[in-house]
Short mmCIF file of C-alpha atoms in Angstrom, two decimals:
data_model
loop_
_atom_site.label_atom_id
_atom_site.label_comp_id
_atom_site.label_asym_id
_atom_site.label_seq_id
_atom_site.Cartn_x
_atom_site.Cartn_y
_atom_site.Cartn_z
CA UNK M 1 350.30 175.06 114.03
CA UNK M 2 346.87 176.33 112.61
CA UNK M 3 346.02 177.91 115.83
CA UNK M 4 349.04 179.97 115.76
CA UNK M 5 347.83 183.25 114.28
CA UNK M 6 344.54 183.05 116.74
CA UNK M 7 347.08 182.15 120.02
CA UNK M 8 348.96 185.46 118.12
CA UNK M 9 346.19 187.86 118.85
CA UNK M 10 346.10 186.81 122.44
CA UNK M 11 348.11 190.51 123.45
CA UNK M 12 346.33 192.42 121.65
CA UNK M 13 343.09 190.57 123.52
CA UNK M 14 344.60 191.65 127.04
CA UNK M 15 345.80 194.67 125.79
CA UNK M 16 342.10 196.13 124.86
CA UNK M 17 340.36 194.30 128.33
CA UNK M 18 342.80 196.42 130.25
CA UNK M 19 342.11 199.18 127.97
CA UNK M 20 338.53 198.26 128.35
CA UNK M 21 338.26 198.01 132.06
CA UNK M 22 341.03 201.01 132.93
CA UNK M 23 340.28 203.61 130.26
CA UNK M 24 338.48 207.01 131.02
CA UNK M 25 334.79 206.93 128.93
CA UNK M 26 335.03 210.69 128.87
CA UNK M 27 338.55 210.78 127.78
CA UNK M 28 339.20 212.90 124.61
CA UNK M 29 341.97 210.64 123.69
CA UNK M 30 341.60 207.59 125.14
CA UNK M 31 338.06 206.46 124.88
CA UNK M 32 337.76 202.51 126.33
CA UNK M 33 336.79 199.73 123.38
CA UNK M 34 333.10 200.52 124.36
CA UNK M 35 333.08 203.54 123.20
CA UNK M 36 334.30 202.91 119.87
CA UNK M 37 331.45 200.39 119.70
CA UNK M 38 329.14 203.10 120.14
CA UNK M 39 331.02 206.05 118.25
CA UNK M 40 331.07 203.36 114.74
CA UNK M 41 327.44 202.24 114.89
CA UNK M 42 326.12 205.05 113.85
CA UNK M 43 327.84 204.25 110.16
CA UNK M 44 326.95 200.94 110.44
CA UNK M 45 323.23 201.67 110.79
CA UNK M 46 323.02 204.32 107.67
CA UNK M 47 325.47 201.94 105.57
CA UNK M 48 328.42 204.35 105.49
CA UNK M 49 330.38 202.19 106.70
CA UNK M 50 329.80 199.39 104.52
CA UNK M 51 330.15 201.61 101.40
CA UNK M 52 333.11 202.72 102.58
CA UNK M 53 334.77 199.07 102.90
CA UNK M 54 333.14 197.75 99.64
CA UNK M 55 334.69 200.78 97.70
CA UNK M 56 338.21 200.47 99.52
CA UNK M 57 338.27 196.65 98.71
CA UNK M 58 336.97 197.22 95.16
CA UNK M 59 340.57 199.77 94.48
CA UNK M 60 342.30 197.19 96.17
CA UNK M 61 341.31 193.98 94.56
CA UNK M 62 341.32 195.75 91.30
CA UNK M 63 344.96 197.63 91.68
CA UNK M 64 346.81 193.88 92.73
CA UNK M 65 345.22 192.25 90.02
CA UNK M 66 346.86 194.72 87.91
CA UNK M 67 350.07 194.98 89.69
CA UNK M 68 349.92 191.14 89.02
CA UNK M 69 349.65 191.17 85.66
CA UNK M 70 352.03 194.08 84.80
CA UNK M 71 354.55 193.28 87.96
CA UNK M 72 354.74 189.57 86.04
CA UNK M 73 355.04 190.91 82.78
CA UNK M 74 357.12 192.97 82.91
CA UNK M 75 359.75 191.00 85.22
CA UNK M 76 359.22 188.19 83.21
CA UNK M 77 361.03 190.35 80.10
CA UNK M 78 363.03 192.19 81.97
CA UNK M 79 364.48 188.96 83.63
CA UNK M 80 365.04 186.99 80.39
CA UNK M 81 367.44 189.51 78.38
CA UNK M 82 370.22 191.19 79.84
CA UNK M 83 369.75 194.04 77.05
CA UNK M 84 366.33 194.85 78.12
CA UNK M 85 367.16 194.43 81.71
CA UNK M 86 370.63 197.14 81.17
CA UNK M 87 368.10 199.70 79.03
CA UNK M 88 365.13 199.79 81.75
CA UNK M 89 366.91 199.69 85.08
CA UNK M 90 367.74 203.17 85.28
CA UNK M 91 364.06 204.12 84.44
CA UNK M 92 362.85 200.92 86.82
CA UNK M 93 365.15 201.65 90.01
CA UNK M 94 363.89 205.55 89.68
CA UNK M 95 360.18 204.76 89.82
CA UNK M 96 360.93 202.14 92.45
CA UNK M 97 362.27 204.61 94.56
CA UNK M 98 359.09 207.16 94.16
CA UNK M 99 357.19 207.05 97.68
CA UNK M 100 353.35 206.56 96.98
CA UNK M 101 352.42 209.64 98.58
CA UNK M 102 354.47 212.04 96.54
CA UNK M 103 352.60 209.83 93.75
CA UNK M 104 348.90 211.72 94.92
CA UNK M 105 349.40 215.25 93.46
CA UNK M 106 350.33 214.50 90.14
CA UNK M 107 347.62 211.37 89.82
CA UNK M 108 344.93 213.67 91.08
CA UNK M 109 346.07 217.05 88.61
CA UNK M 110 346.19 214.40 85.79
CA UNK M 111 342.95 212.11 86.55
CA UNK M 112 340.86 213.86 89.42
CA UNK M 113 339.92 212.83 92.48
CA UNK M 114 338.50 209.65 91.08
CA UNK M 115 338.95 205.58 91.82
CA UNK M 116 341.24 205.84 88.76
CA UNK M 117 343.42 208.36 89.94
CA UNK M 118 343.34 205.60 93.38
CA UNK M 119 344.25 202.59 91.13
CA UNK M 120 346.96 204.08 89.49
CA UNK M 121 348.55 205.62 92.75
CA UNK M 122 347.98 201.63 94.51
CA UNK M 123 349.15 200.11 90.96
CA UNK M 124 352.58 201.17 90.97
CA UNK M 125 354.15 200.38 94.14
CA UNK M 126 352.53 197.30 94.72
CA UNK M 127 354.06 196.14 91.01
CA UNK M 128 357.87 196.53 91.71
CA UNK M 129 357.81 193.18 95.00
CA UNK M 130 356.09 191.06 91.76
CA UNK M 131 358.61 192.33 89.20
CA UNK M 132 361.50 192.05 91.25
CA UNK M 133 360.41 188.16 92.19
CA UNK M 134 359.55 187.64 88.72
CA UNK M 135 363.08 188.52 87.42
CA UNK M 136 365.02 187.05 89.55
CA UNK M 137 363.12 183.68 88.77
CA UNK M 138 363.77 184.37 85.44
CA UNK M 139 367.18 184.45 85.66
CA UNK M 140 367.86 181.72 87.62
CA UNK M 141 365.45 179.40 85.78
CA UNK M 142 367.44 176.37 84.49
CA UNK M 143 369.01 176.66 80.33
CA UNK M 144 367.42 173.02 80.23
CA UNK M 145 364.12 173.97 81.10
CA UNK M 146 363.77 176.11 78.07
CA UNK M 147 365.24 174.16 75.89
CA UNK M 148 362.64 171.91 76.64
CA UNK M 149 360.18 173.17 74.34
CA UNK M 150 362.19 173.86 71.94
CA UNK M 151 363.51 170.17 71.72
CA UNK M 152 359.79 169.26 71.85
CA UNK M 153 358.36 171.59 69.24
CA UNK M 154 355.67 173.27 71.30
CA UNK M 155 353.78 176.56 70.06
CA UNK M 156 354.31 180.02 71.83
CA UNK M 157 351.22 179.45 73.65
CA UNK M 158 352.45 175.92 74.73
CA UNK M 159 355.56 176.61 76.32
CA UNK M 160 354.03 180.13 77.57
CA UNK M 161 351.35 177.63 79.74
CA UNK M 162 352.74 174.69 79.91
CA UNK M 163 356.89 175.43 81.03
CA UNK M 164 357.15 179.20 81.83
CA UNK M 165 353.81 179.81 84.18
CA UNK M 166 354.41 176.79 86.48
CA UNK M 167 358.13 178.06 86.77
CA UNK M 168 356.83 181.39 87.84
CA UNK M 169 354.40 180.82 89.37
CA UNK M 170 355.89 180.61 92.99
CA UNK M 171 357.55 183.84 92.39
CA UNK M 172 354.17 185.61 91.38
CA UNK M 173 353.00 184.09 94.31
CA UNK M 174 355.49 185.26 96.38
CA UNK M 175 355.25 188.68 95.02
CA UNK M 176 351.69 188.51 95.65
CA UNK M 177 351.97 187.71 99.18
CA UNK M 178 354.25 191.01 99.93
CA UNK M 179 352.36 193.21 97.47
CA UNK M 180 348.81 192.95 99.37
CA UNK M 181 349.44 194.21 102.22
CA UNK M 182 350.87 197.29 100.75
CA UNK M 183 348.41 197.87 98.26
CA UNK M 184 345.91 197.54 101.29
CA UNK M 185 347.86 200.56 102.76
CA UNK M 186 348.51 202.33 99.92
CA UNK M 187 344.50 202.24 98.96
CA UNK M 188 343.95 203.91 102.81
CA UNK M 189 346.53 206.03 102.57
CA UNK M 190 345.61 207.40 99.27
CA UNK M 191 341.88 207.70 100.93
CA UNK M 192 342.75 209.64 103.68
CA UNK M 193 344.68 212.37 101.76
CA UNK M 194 342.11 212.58 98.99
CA UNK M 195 339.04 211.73 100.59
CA UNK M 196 337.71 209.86 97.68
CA UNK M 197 335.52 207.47 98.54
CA UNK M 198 336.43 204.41 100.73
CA UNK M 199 337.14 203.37 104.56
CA UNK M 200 340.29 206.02 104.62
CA UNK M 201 338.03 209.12 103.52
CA UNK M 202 335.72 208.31 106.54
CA UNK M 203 338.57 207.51 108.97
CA UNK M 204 340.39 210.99 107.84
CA UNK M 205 337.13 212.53 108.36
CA UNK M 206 336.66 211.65 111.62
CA UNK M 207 340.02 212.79 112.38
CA UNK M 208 339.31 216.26 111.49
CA UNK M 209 336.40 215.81 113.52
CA UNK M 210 338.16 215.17 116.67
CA UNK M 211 335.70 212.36 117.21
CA UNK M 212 338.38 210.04 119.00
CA UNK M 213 336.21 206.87 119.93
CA UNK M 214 335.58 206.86 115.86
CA UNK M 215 339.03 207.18 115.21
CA UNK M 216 340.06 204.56 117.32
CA UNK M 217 336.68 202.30 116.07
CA UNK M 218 337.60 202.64 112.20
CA UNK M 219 341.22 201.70 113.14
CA UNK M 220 340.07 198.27 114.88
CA UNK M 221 338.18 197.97 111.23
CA UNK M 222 340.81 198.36 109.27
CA UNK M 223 342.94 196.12 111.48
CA UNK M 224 340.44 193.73 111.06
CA UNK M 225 340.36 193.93 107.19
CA UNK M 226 344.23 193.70 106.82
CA UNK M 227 344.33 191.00 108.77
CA UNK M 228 341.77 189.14 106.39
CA UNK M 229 343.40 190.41 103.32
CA UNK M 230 346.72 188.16 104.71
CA UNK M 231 344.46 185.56 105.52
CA UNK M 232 343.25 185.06 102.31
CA UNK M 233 346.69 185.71 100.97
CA UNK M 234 348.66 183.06 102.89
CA UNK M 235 345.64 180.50 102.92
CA UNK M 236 345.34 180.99 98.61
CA UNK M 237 349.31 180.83 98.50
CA UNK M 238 349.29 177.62 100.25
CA UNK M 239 346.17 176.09 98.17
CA UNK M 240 348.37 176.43 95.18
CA UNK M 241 351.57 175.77 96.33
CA UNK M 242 349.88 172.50 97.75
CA UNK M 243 348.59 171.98 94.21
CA UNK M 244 351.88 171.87 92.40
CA UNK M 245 353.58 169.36 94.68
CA UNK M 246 353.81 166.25 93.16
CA UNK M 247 351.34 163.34 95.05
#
């Protein structure tokens, strides 16, 4: 079972060695793998590229740590009263629906072209898969559970740490796990229109450039990076899922 994802890649492998060995070098539009090579060390070489992938992972690691904190907060409230959950899902269900591009004008008129004006634009759609998790494990979360606490006399704090985060917990982590990747495209996305800073400003660059082998070279990069992100992502989820078993 571990090797699975690597035995996974195996297409893709034959894929780019046919590409590799049948593709056109001169070919405007479909340079070989070798090419890209070439076309992407020149970033390499005067950092670009590197500064580019630190600031794209910086907006992302920053905007789902934030869409983890809000996401559980606010599902966490929302899922334990029905009042609060009647007054706010008209105003929840109509930011839900907002795509994240149509997101990038207002963002940028209201905060600039800035790594704030990124955050906020990654923030909110990769909030609503941990809100939605967290309320619905909310709901369902057992009358004796919480009564717990009560019964036992615990502080705030106490049965905040104690009963109501190891509950969640699976949800956040759930949440977590379909939020990343879409914050990961959101942050590119957001990159290439704007062209702030990051691996999507120099991958819509060389777009406009018509410098195909780049193109193609930044997309194997980015590829690359998303498939670490879910790496990380499934491997963490796992660590402390593992954790909470009982022995």
């Amino acid at each position: 079972m571990k090797g699975t994802p690597i035995r996974g890649l195996l297409p893709l492998v034959i894929l780019l060695g046919l590409w590799q060995l049948l593709g056109d070098p001169g070919s405007p539009y479909f340079p070989p793998p070798s090419e890209w090579v070439s076309a992407v060390q020149p970033l390499v070489d005067n950092n670009t590229l590197w500064e580019a992938i630190g600031a794209t992972a910086l907006t992302f690691l920053l905007g789902l740590v934030l869409a983890t904190v809000i996401g559980s907060a606010i599902g966490t409230v929302v899922g334990a009263s029905k009042s609060v959950d009647r007054a706010l899902s008209p105003s929840l269900e109509f930011l839900r629906a907002l795509p994240a591009a149509a997101l990038v004008p207002v963002a940028a008129l209201i905060l600039g072209y800035t790594t704030s004006m990124k955050l906020v634009v990654v923030v909110l759609p990769a909030t609503w898969p941990i809100l939605l998790a967290c309320r619905t494990a909310r709901r369902s979360l057992s009358p004796v559970l919480l009564d717990v606490p009560r019964t036992l006399a615990l502080s705030r704090w106490a049965r905040v740490t104690k009963i109501l985060t190891p509950a969640l917990l699976p949800a956040v982590l759930l949440g977590v796990r379909v939020a990343a990747p879409l914050a990961l495209i959101i942050t590119l996305l957001v990159e290439i229109i704007t062209r702030v800073d990051g691996l999507g400003a120099v991958l819509g660059a060389a777009q406009a450039n018509f410098l195909s082998a780049q193109v193609y070279g930044l997309l194997a990069v980015t590829g690359v990076l998303g498939y670490a992100v879910n790496w990380v992502v499934t491997r963490g989820e796992s660590a402390i899922s593992g954790r909470m078993r009982p022995n």
